[in-house]
Amino acid sequence: MFRLWLHWMLGAICFGSHVIAYNVLLCLPPIMILWCSPIFGASMVQDRDLNEYSPSLSRTGKQLSCSHQLCKSTANCKGPEEPCPYIVQYKSDDTASSGFLIEDVLHLTSASKNSTPSSVQASVVFGCGRKQSGGYLEGAAPDGVMGLGPGEISVPSVLAKAGMIQNSFSLCFDDNGSGRILFGDQGNLAQHYTPFLPAAGKYVNYFVGVERFCVGSSCLKQTGFQALVDSGSSFTYVPTEVYKKIVFEFDKQVNATRINIQQSPWKYCYNVSSWELLSIPTIKLMFPLNQSFLVHKPVFSESLNQKYTIFCLTLLRTDDDYGVIGQNFMVGYRMVFDWENLKLGWSIANCEDNGNGKRVNHTPSNNGSTSQLPTSEQQSIPNAHAVAPATARNTPSKSSVAASRQIPLLLCLTSSLLLLMRLLILSC
């Protein structure tokens, strides 16, 4: 077994027809499976030409049977040797995915402070989609959805139970929407952190406590709430009453003309001319122990011509009693989901390196060591709760990241918004 402890981290990569993931696209919901779709190719929002995964063409892939310890949908099985099915039903847009669980090899690149990068392989379980609907038919997940939650079938959990990494990983999103996943990364000593919070007495998702929101130099009273840190949400949501306080203060501090853009998800958009001095207030979240989180890009802006710039506050309201910290607030940070120590860490980062100041070679070798799936005993997680793919549709939205939000495709949404903005300027 190839063990990677302490300073070792694993970065997911995309290459050939393997079941892999390197390009960290926006809209990656941390549900409990990674599924491959026979419908989508791998040409959207990619920096290399990839092939679609096909179980029949894989030399290492095999279906999980209903008798496998990771198969949680035995009620839908006709016999113990039948393929293990999965069904994921999302909350909105009639979005769903169903198919069968597959075991195959994930190709990874290891990185440490004191050695050169090398290739390693690990057995993982993912859902191979036979039927998709809703957002998946509109390009919401060009290459599939990677499971990053704390459930026992998610990729970080499987790698940790196999003894390859610490039960922790990091995400880093660039301004251009790409980024990096590092499995086993527990961050650095200089990072800020806040503890994860239990939901209904159990640690089931990445919940944190926000004490207050700060807009500019004004830290607002009664703006505390619990938030789900969700890489599967393109945008950030806050409870309605908190939202009203934030946007009121933001609008008061902005020295620009507010405009209404139809079909835009954002309600606080502004038009500023080139000869006006634009001043956009900062947005900051305050966590316990005075840990601050400065949002690098709280607005979406576009210069449509030499005369006008339009920008929108990328904050949305929710009727739920908890909020969601989405990808737009994570940009520019190395976000560390340390399940080993039950805390969320963050530090300013350049997502081009591997966290140690080194760039990683992304080409896997054919002779890397392979780690098998953990045994039933290794898979057992004391005091933990996993949402199985086959039962996710019956799980309340507050305990299921997958069901709590739709899967918006940021690229398409912002492109549509740009078109609306251009039409607005042309009509002026």
XYZ file of C-alpha atoms in Angstrom:
428
model
C 0.000 0.000 0.000
C 1.304 3.450 -0.937
C 0.920 5.566 2.190
C 0.938 9.347 2.082
C 1.042 10.963 5.529
C 1.864 14.326 7.045
C 3.370 16.380 4.209
C 1.879 14.279 1.414
C -1.105 15.449 -0.574
C -2.932 14.085 -3.594
C -4.137 16.199 -6.501
C -6.839 14.853 -8.781
C -6.090 14.962 -12.503
C -7.830 14.466 -15.861
C -6.164 12.297 -18.472
C -7.409 10.032 -21.256
C -10.413 7.826 -20.560
C -9.679 7.152 -16.884
C -12.092 8.051 -14.090
C -10.252 11.135 -12.968
C -10.668 14.793 -12.054
C -8.098 17.623 -12.257
C -9.826 20.706 -13.600
C -11.870 21.921 -10.648
C -14.904 23.306 -12.430
C -17.409 25.542 -10.769
C -20.546 23.670 -9.783
C -19.116 20.586 -8.115
C -21.681 19.530 -5.515
C -20.151 17.643 -2.590
C -22.576 14.729 -2.753
C -21.636 11.128 -2.145
C -20.867 9.944 -5.678
C -18.878 10.711 -8.790
C -20.983 9.779 -11.777
C -20.114 9.436 -15.437
C -22.752 10.190 -18.007
C -23.117 8.536 -21.422
C -24.798 11.754 -22.561
C -22.124 14.379 -21.953
C -18.735 14.617 -23.562
C -15.757 16.336 -21.971
C -15.376 19.325 -24.247
C -16.954 22.079 -22.114
C -14.810 24.368 -19.974
C -11.754 22.140 -20.248
C -8.090 22.886 -20.862
C -7.408 19.555 -22.551
C -9.151 17.073 -24.831
C -10.653 14.263 -22.741
C -12.562 11.137 -23.629
C -15.904 10.124 -22.174
C -15.721 7.343 -19.617
C -17.197 4.015 -20.709
C -17.261 1.027 -18.309
C -17.039 -1.398 -21.218
C -13.782 0.179 -22.401
C -12.127 0.237 -18.975
C -9.705 -2.588 -18.175
C -9.951 -1.906 -14.444
C -13.603 -0.955 -13.974
C -16.216 -3.302 -12.556
C -19.777 -2.993 -11.328
C -20.522 -3.159 -7.625
C -22.951 -5.884 -6.698
C -25.895 -5.483 -4.351
C -23.989 -7.550 -1.786
C -21.102 -5.045 -1.603
C -20.715 -3.263 1.749
C -20.985 0.142 0.058
C -24.281 -0.657 -1.663
C -26.976 1.091 0.363
C -29.907 0.542 -2.010
C -30.502 -3.164 -1.493
C -34.260 -2.542 -1.397
C -34.042 -1.880 -5.142
C -32.018 -5.034 -5.794
C -33.557 -8.193 -7.219
C -30.672 -10.348 -6.040
C -27.302 -10.103 -4.217
C -25.297 -10.352 -7.452
C -27.324 -7.740 -9.312
C -25.599 -4.397 -10.090
C -26.002 -1.899 -7.252
C -28.245 0.993 -8.392
C -28.230 4.619 -7.276
C -30.749 7.443 -7.598
C -30.097 11.116 -6.791
C -33.062 13.470 -6.951
C -32.269 17.184 -6.622
C -34.563 19.758 -5.103
C -35.153 21.964 -8.123
C -35.271 22.048 -11.908
C -36.415 18.413 -12.049
C -32.729 17.474 -11.954
C -31.922 13.840 -11.281
C -29.346 11.166 -12.028
C -29.701 7.406 -11.818
C -27.571 4.453 -12.809
C -25.269 1.880 -11.236
C -22.258 2.020 -8.921
C -18.892 1.265 -10.498
C -15.467 0.658 -8.957
C -12.473 1.876 -10.934
C -9.059 3.478 -10.568
C -8.565 7.160 -9.803
C -5.197 8.460 -11.039
C -3.575 10.973 -8.716
C -0.379 12.977 -8.499
C 1.347 13.021 -5.116
C 3.233 16.051 -3.877
C 5.409 16.727 -0.853
C 7.805 19.380 0.322
C 10.847 17.150 0.068
C 10.306 15.027 -3.034
C 9.338 15.277 -6.670
C 5.734 14.583 -7.717
C 4.859 10.989 -8.536
C 1.830 9.078 -9.751
C -0.391 6.966 -7.526
C -3.623 5.111 -8.180
C -6.561 4.458 -5.867
C -9.741 2.427 -6.186
C -12.875 4.531 -5.795
C -16.594 3.967 -6.199
C -18.733 6.239 -8.352
C -22.115 6.205 -10.008
C -22.211 5.684 -13.750
C -25.292 7.537 -14.930
C -27.716 5.811 -17.259
C -30.425 8.460 -17.083
C -30.046 12.197 -16.458
C -32.654 14.952 -16.370
C -33.037 18.668 -15.719
C -29.829 20.656 -15.356
C -27.662 17.704 -16.356
C -29.170 17.824 -19.852
C -28.245 21.495 -20.101
C -24.539 21.178 -19.333
C -24.562 21.626 -15.552
C -21.875 18.947 -15.157
C -19.835 18.503 -18.362
C -17.738 15.636 -17.006
C -19.757 14.488 -14.015
C -20.108 15.328 -10.335
C -17.400 14.537 -7.821
C -18.340 13.526 -4.290
C -16.498 15.584 -1.658
C -18.800 15.213 1.340
C -17.959 13.398 4.592
C -20.038 10.316 3.711
C -18.323 6.939 3.562
C -18.568 6.607 -0.225
C -17.108 10.040 -1.045
C -13.640 10.246 -2.568
C -11.872 11.860 0.456
C -13.426 9.321 2.844
C -12.434 6.347 0.688
C -8.853 7.601 0.298
C -8.580 8.229 4.044
C -9.984 4.810 4.951
C -7.492 3.228 2.561
C -4.696 4.831 4.616
C -3.482 7.019 1.765
C -4.193 10.455 3.221
C -5.405 12.278 6.298
C -9.175 12.780 6.155
C -8.902 16.284 4.775
C -8.783 18.047 1.420
C -8.511 21.542 0.022
C -10.110 23.443 -2.837
C -8.658 26.471 -4.554
C -10.584 28.490 -7.151
C -8.924 30.979 -9.494
C -10.517 34.155 -10.810
C -10.991 32.423 -14.165
C -13.120 29.655 -12.644
C -10.549 26.864 -12.711
C -8.655 25.532 -9.739
C -7.273 22.572 -7.851
C -8.223 19.833 -5.397
C -5.593 18.515 -2.980
C -6.585 15.376 -1.089
C -4.908 15.021 2.308
C -4.132 18.735 2.560
C -4.538 20.108 6.095
C -3.391 23.608 5.238
C -0.609 25.598 6.876
C 0.126 27.098 10.264
C -0.712 30.609 9.085
C -4.249 29.833 7.975
C -7.407 31.063 9.669
C -9.890 28.459 10.811
C -13.289 27.929 12.365
C -14.840 24.721 13.721
C -17.467 22.696 11.907
C -20.794 22.550 13.702
C -23.060 19.548 14.236
C -26.531 19.435 12.690
C -29.134 17.858 14.964
C -26.308 16.593 17.163
C -24.382 14.908 14.337
C -21.514 16.016 12.129
C -22.949 15.293 8.695
C -21.976 18.303 6.558
C -19.645 21.273 6.426
C -21.623 23.677 8.640
C -19.925 26.700 10.246
C -21.149 29.594 12.377
C -20.986 33.146 10.982
C -21.144 35.696 13.809
C -21.718 38.778 11.673
C -21.328 40.380 8.243
C -19.223 43.473 7.694
C -19.874 45.860 4.783
C -17.062 48.344 4.391
C -16.124 49.488 7.887
C -19.579 48.728 9.278
C -20.062 45.364 11.029
C -23.795 44.766 11.159
C -25.695 43.667 14.239
C -27.926 40.593 14.168
C -26.365 39.209 11.012
C -25.158 35.933 12.481
C -26.296 32.582 11.079
C -25.142 29.048 10.414
C -23.831 28.405 6.920
C -23.141 25.371 4.805
C -19.783 25.679 3.014
C -20.762 24.198 -0.327
C -18.485 23.905 -3.350
C -21.583 22.764 -5.246
C -23.215 26.173 -5.032
C -21.958 28.746 -7.512
C -23.230 31.605 -5.388
C -23.642 32.539 -1.737
C -27.010 32.587 0.027
C -27.962 34.172 3.352
C -31.240 34.053 5.311
C -33.764 36.699 4.282
C -33.506 38.978 7.329
C -29.708 38.956 7.173
C -29.845 39.604 3.425
C -31.985 42.714 3.905
C -29.494 44.231 6.355
C -26.496 43.485 4.113
C -27.936 44.834 0.857
C -29.311 47.939 2.593
C -25.855 48.800 3.915
C -24.162 47.876 0.632
C -26.551 50.032 -1.390
C -26.017 52.939 1.013
C -22.241 52.821 0.555
C -22.152 52.374 -3.236
C -21.793 55.604 -5.192
C -23.428 54.344 -8.385
C -26.854 54.219 -9.996
C -28.827 51.088 -9.228
C -30.427 49.404 -12.234
C -32.763 46.477 -12.817
C -31.565 43.680 -15.087
C -34.349 41.292 -15.946
C -33.604 37.569 -15.579
C -30.549 38.335 -13.484
C -30.432 36.329 -10.234
C -28.867 39.350 -8.508
C -31.128 42.183 -7.434
C -28.498 44.786 -6.573
C -26.856 45.797 -9.851
C -25.358 49.168 -10.718
C -24.303 51.189 -13.732
C -21.316 53.493 -13.427
C -19.834 55.750 -16.079
C -16.115 55.832 -16.793
C -15.706 59.372 -15.477
C -17.168 58.503 -12.084
C -14.898 57.293 -9.300
C -16.225 53.828 -8.473
C -16.168 52.791 -4.833
C -17.335 49.265 -3.992
C -17.473 48.472 -0.264
C -15.675 45.395 0.979
C -17.564 42.352 2.241
C -16.213 40.441 5.216
C -17.492 37.510 7.264
C -16.576 37.298 10.929
C -16.298 33.886 12.575
C -15.795 32.964 16.264
C -12.506 33.952 17.934
C -12.361 37.043 15.708
C -11.429 35.013 12.620
C -12.148 37.166 9.554
C -12.865 36.114 5.975
C -12.504 38.914 3.424
C -14.400 38.170 0.206
C -12.079 38.868 -2.721
C -14.791 39.174 -5.369
C -18.167 40.127 -3.864
C -19.355 41.565 -7.188
C -19.570 40.505 -10.794
C -18.546 43.330 -13.122
C -18.277 43.881 -16.840
C -16.970 46.851 -18.792
C -19.296 46.950 -21.776
C -17.594 49.842 -23.549
C -15.373 52.799 -22.786
C -18.254 54.659 -21.168
C -20.009 52.220 -18.862
C -19.331 49.454 -16.363
C -22.064 47.325 -14.834
C -21.582 45.373 -11.612
C -23.810 43.265 -9.347
C -23.519 42.122 -5.747
C -23.369 38.334 -6.054
C -25.345 37.586 -2.927
C -28.687 35.780 -2.898
C -31.397 35.318 -0.295
C -32.842 32.045 0.947
C -35.968 31.210 2.905
C -34.018 28.585 4.863
C -32.800 29.388 8.367
C -29.204 28.682 7.329
C -27.030 30.170 4.602
C -24.706 28.743 1.977
C -21.150 29.939 1.360
C -20.679 29.231 -2.330
C -17.795 29.225 -4.748
C -17.954 32.922 -5.586
C -16.922 33.742 -2.000
C -14.127 31.122 -2.033
C -12.209 32.615 -4.980
C -8.576 33.361 -4.159
C -8.463 31.139 -1.079
C -7.086 27.731 -0.277
C -10.161 26.301 1.455
C -9.259 23.365 3.711
C -12.026 20.940 4.699
C -10.316 19.183 7.602
C -12.720 16.452 8.694
C -9.954 14.856 10.753
C -10.009 17.828 13.134
C -13.545 19.032 12.324
C -12.552 22.498 11.179
C -12.575 24.706 8.096
C -9.338 26.502 7.239
C -8.568 29.228 4.715
C -5.556 31.173 3.517
C -4.827 33.426 0.550
C -3.409 31.256 -2.210
C -2.130 31.072 -5.748
C -4.068 28.128 -7.130
C -1.420 27.420 -9.764
C 0.882 25.662 -7.289
C 0.301 22.613 -5.084
C 0.220 24.444 -1.790
C 3.978 24.109 -1.261
C 5.038 26.534 -3.965
C 5.628 23.751 -6.489
C 3.851 23.079 -9.740
C 2.645 19.530 -10.324
C 3.152 17.361 -13.389
C -0.318 16.162 -14.359
C 0.563 13.169 -16.543
C -0.081 9.823 -14.828
C 2.222 6.888 -15.319
C 1.150 3.333 -16.033
C 3.158 1.796 -13.225
C 1.806 3.724 -10.242
C 0.796 1.734 -7.195
C -2.892 1.029 -6.705
C -4.716 1.108 -3.393
C -7.733 -1.162 -3.078
C -10.991 -0.187 -1.425
C -11.042 -0.495 2.381
C -12.590 -3.533 4.009
C -15.969 -3.438 5.725
C -14.263 -2.822 9.062
C -12.213 0.034 7.627
C -15.315 1.574 6.070
C -17.072 1.827 9.426
C -17.009 5.416 10.686
C -17.950 5.841 14.374
C -20.610 8.472 15.076
C -20.830 9.422 11.397
C -23.815 9.560 9.094
C -23.682 9.156 5.326
C -26.362 9.994 2.801
C -26.392 7.050 0.410
C -26.910 7.879 -3.281
C -29.989 5.664 -3.501
C -31.723 7.469 -0.622
C -30.592 11.033 -1.214
C -33.953 11.955 -2.748
C -35.689 11.166 0.545
C -33.267 13.132 2.677
C -34.389 16.522 4.056
C -32.736 19.435 2.292
C -31.060 20.658 5.479
C -29.018 17.476 5.810
C -28.212 16.946 2.165
C -25.920 19.208 0.231
C -26.991 17.559 -2.987
C -30.668 18.311 -2.448
C -30.384 21.787 -0.974
C -29.555 23.711 -4.126
C -29.969 23.461 -7.834
C -26.801 23.103 -9.899
C -26.359 26.443 -11.693
C -23.801 26.597 -14.476
C -21.937 29.820 -13.752
C -20.464 30.050 -17.240
C -23.874 29.973 -18.930
C -25.462 32.254 -16.355
C -22.783 34.921 -16.592
C -22.797 34.695 -20.386
C -26.559 35.288 -20.364
C -26.088 38.154 -17.938
C -23.453 39.702 -20.199
C -25.862 39.514 -23.120
C -28.560 41.213 -21.045
C -26.109 43.904 -19.989
C -25.038 44.574 -23.575
C -28.647 44.841 -24.709
C -29.282 47.251 -21.853
C -26.412 49.506 -22.913
C -27.355 49.376 -26.599
C -30.892 50.427 -25.757
C -29.718 53.447 -23.781
